[in-house]
CSV table of C-alpha atoms in Angstrom, one decimal:
chain,number,residue,atom,x,y,z
A,164,MET,CA,0.0,0.0,0.0
A,165,ASP,CA,1.3,3.5,-0.9
A,166,LYS,CA,2.1,5.8,2.1
A,167,SER,CA,-0.3,8.5,0.7
A,168,LEU,CA,-3.1,6.0,1.2
A,169,ALA,CA,-1.8,4.2,4.3
A,170,ILE,CA,-1.4,7.3,6.4
A,171,PRO,CA,-5.0,8.7,6.1
A,172,LEU,CA,-6.5,5.2,6.4
A,173,THR,CA,-4.6,4.6,9.6
A,174,ALA,CA,-5.6,8.0,10.9
A,175,VAL,CA,-9.2,7.2,10.2
A,176,ALA,CA,-8.8,3.8,11.9
A,177,GLY,CA,-7.2,5.6,14.9
A,178,GLY,CA,-10.2,7.9,15.1
A,179,LEU,CA,-12.5,4.9,15.2
A,180,VAL,CA,-10.5,3.4,18.1
A,181,ALA,CA,-11.2,6.7,20.0
A,182,LEU,CA,-14.9,5.9,19.6
A,183,GLN,CA,-14.5,2.2,20.7
A,184,ALA,CA,-13.8,2.8,24.4
A,185,PRO,CA,-16.9,5.0,25.1
A,186,ILE,CA,-19.1,2.7,23.0
A,187,ASN,CA,-17.9,-0.4,24.8
A,188,SER,CA,-18.2,1.4,28.1
A,189,GLY,CA,-21.9,2.2,27.4
A,190,LEU,CA,-22.4,-1.4,26.5
A,191,GLY,CA,-20.6,-2.5,29.6
A,192,LYS,CA,-22.9,-0.5,31.8
A,193,ALA,CA,-25.8,-2.3,30.3
A,194,VAL,CA,-24.5,-5.9,30.2
A,195,GLY,CA,-21.4,-6.0,32.4
A,196,THR,CA,-17.7,-5.5,31.5
A,197,TRP,CA,-16.8,-9.1,30.4
A,198,ALA,CA,-20.0,-9.5,28.5
A,199,ALA,CA,-19.5,-6.2,26.7
A,200,ALA,CA,-15.9,-7.1,25.7
A,201,SER,CA,-17.2,-10.5,24.5
A,202,ILE,CA,-20.0,-8.9,22.5
A,203,SER,CA,-17.5,-6.5,21.0
A,204,PHE,CA,-15.2,-9.3,19.8
A,205,LEU,CA,-18.1,-11.4,18.6
A,206,VAL,CA,-19.4,-8.5,16.4
A,207,GLY,CA,-15.8,-7.9,15.2
A,208,THR,CA,-15.3,-11.5,14.4
A,209,ALA,CA,-18.6,-11.7,12.5
A,210,ALA,CA,-17.6,-8.6,10.5
A,211,LEU,CA,-14.2,-10.1,9.6
A,212,LEU,CA,-15.8,-13.4,8.5
A,213,LEU,CA,-18.2,-11.5,6.3
A,214,ILE,CA,-15.4,-9.4,4.7
A,215,ALA,CA,-13.4,-12.6,4.2
A,216,ALA,CA,-16.4,-14.3,2.5
A,217,ILE,CA,-17.1,-11.3,0.3
A,218,ASN,CA,-13.4,-11.2,-0.8
A,219,HIS,CA,-13.3,-15.0,-1.3
A,220,SER,CA,-10.2,-15.0,1.0
A,221,GLU,CA,-8.4,-18.3,1.2
A,222,VAL,CA,-8.1,-19.7,4.7
A,223,LYS,CA,-4.8,-21.6,5.3
A,224,LEU,CA,-5.2,-22.9,8.9
A,225,GLY,CA,-2.6,-25.6,8.2
A,226,GLY,CA,0.1,-22.8,7.9
A,227,ALA,CA,-0.4,-21.9,11.6
A,228,GLY,CA,0.7,-25.3,12.8
A,229,GLY,CA,4.4,-24.6,12.9
A,230,LEU,CA,4.2,-21.1,14.4
A,231,SER,CA,5.6,-20.2,17.8
A,232,TRP,CA,3.0,-19.6,20.6
A,233,TYR,CA,3.4,-15.8,20.6
A,234,TRP,CA,2.0,-15.4,17.1
A,235,PHE,CA,-1.4,-16.5,18.6
A,236,THR,CA,-1.5,-13.8,21.4
A,237,GLY,CA,-2.9,-10.9,19.2
A,238,GLY,CA,-6.5,-11.7,20.2
A,239,LEU,CA,-5.4,-11.9,23.9
A,240,LEU,CA,-3.7,-8.5,23.7
A,241,GLY,CA,-6.8,-7.0,22.0
A,242,ALA,CA,-9.0,-8.5,24.8
A,243,ALA,CA,-6.7,-6.9,27.4
A,244,TYR,CA,-6.9,-3.5,25.7
A,245,VAL,CA,-10.7,-3.6,25.1
A,246,SER,CA,-11.5,-4.7,28.7
A,247,THR,CA,-9.1,-2.2,30.2
A,248,VAL,CA,-10.3,0.9,28.3
A,249,LEU,CA,-13.9,-0.2,28.6
A,250,VAL,CA,-13.6,0.6,32.3
A,251,SER,CA,-10.8,3.3,32.3
A,252,VAL,CA,-12.7,5.6,29.9
A,253,ARG,CA,-15.2,6.3,32.7
A,254,THR,CA,-12.3,7.9,34.7
A,255,LEU,CA,-10.0,9.3,32.0
A,256,GLY,CA,-12.6,10.2,29.3
A,257,ALA,CA,-12.1,9.4,25.6
A,258,GLY,CA,-9.3,11.9,25.2
A,259,GLY,CA,-7.3,10.5,28.2
A,260,VAL,CA,-7.8,6.9,27.1
A,261,THR,CA,-6.7,7.7,23.6
A,262,ALA,CA,-3.7,9.8,24.7
A,263,ALA,CA,-2.6,7.0,27.1
A,264,THR,CA,-3.1,4.4,24.4
A,265,ILE,CA,-1.1,6.2,21.8
A,266,ALA,CA,1.7,6.9,24.3
A,267,GLY,CA,1.8,3.3,25.4
A,268,GLN,CA,1.7,2.1,21.8
A,269,LEU,CA,4.5,4.4,20.6
A,270,THR,CA,6.7,3.6,23.6
A,271,THR,CA,6.4,-0.1,23.1
A,272,ALA,CA,6.8,0.2,19.4
A,273,VAL,CA,10.1,2.1,19.8
A,274,VAL,CA,11.4,-0.6,22.1
A,275,VAL,CA,10.2,-3.3,19.6
A,276,ASP,CA,11.9,-1.5,16.7
A,277,ARG,CA,15.1,-1.0,18.8
A,278,LEU,CA,15.3,-4.7,19.6
A,279,GLY,CA,14.2,-5.8,16.1
A,280,ILE,CA,11.8,-8.4,17.5
A,281,LEU,CA,8.7,-10.0,16.1
A,282,GLY,CA,10.1,-10.1,12.6
A,283,LEU,CA,10.8,-6.4,12.3
A,284,THR,CA,14.1,-4.8,11.2
A,285,GLN,CA,16.1,-3.4,14.0
A,286,LYS,CA,16.1,0.4,14.1
A,287,PRO,CA,18.4,2.5,16.3
A,288,LEU,CA,17.1,4.5,19.3
A,289,SER,CA,17.6,8.1,18.2
A,290,LEU,CA,17.3,11.3,20.1
A,291,ALA,CA,14.3,12.2,17.9
A,292,ARG,CA,12.5,9.0,18.9
A,293,VAL,CA,13.2,9.5,22.6
A,294,VAL,CA,12.0,13.1,22.4
A,295,GLY,CA,8.9,12.0,20.6
A,296,VAL,CA,8.0,9.5,23.3
A,297,LEU,CA,8.7,12.2,26.0
A,298,LEU,CA,6.4,14.7,24.2
A,299,LEU,CA,3.7,12.1,24.1
A,300,ALA,CA,4.1,11.4,27.8
A,301,ALA,CA,3.8,15.2,28.4
A,302,GLY,CA,0.7,15.2,26.2
A,303,VAL,CA,-0.9,12.5,28.3
A,304,PHE,CA,-0.2,14.4,31.5
A,305,LEU,CA,-1.7,17.6,30.0
A,306,ILE,CA,-4.8,15.8,28.8
A,307,VAL,CA,-5.6,13.8,32.0
A,308,ARG,CA,-4.5,16.3,34.7
A,309,ASP,CA,-7.8,18.0,35.4
């Protein structure tokens, strides 16, 4: 995918993530935290299965047999995120949850890049990257402080 398309699409997806926490929180108030997280994943799974069917996507489950265990943790990580923000949005608000999410994502991503793990090419830890992480931390502080 070309960067000129990847960047705006990712920005739109990020905007949708900002809506996810308050939507799931409202659902959680009605049905309970764990039920809301489960419903969220069930609806998402149904949507993905529909998209795969519409696109006639080939499913190669046999290819997963030789993979290491950590390649199967994506759903678990998603469940941890959805369950956490479903509750924390009530305290932090959508802006606070989004700011903390982005800061946590970027900090972890910089470490992953530096270590070159999970199949990524190793990237050096530069002053610009460290300053970027620190600025995001400052942004989180400014957004959640009141």
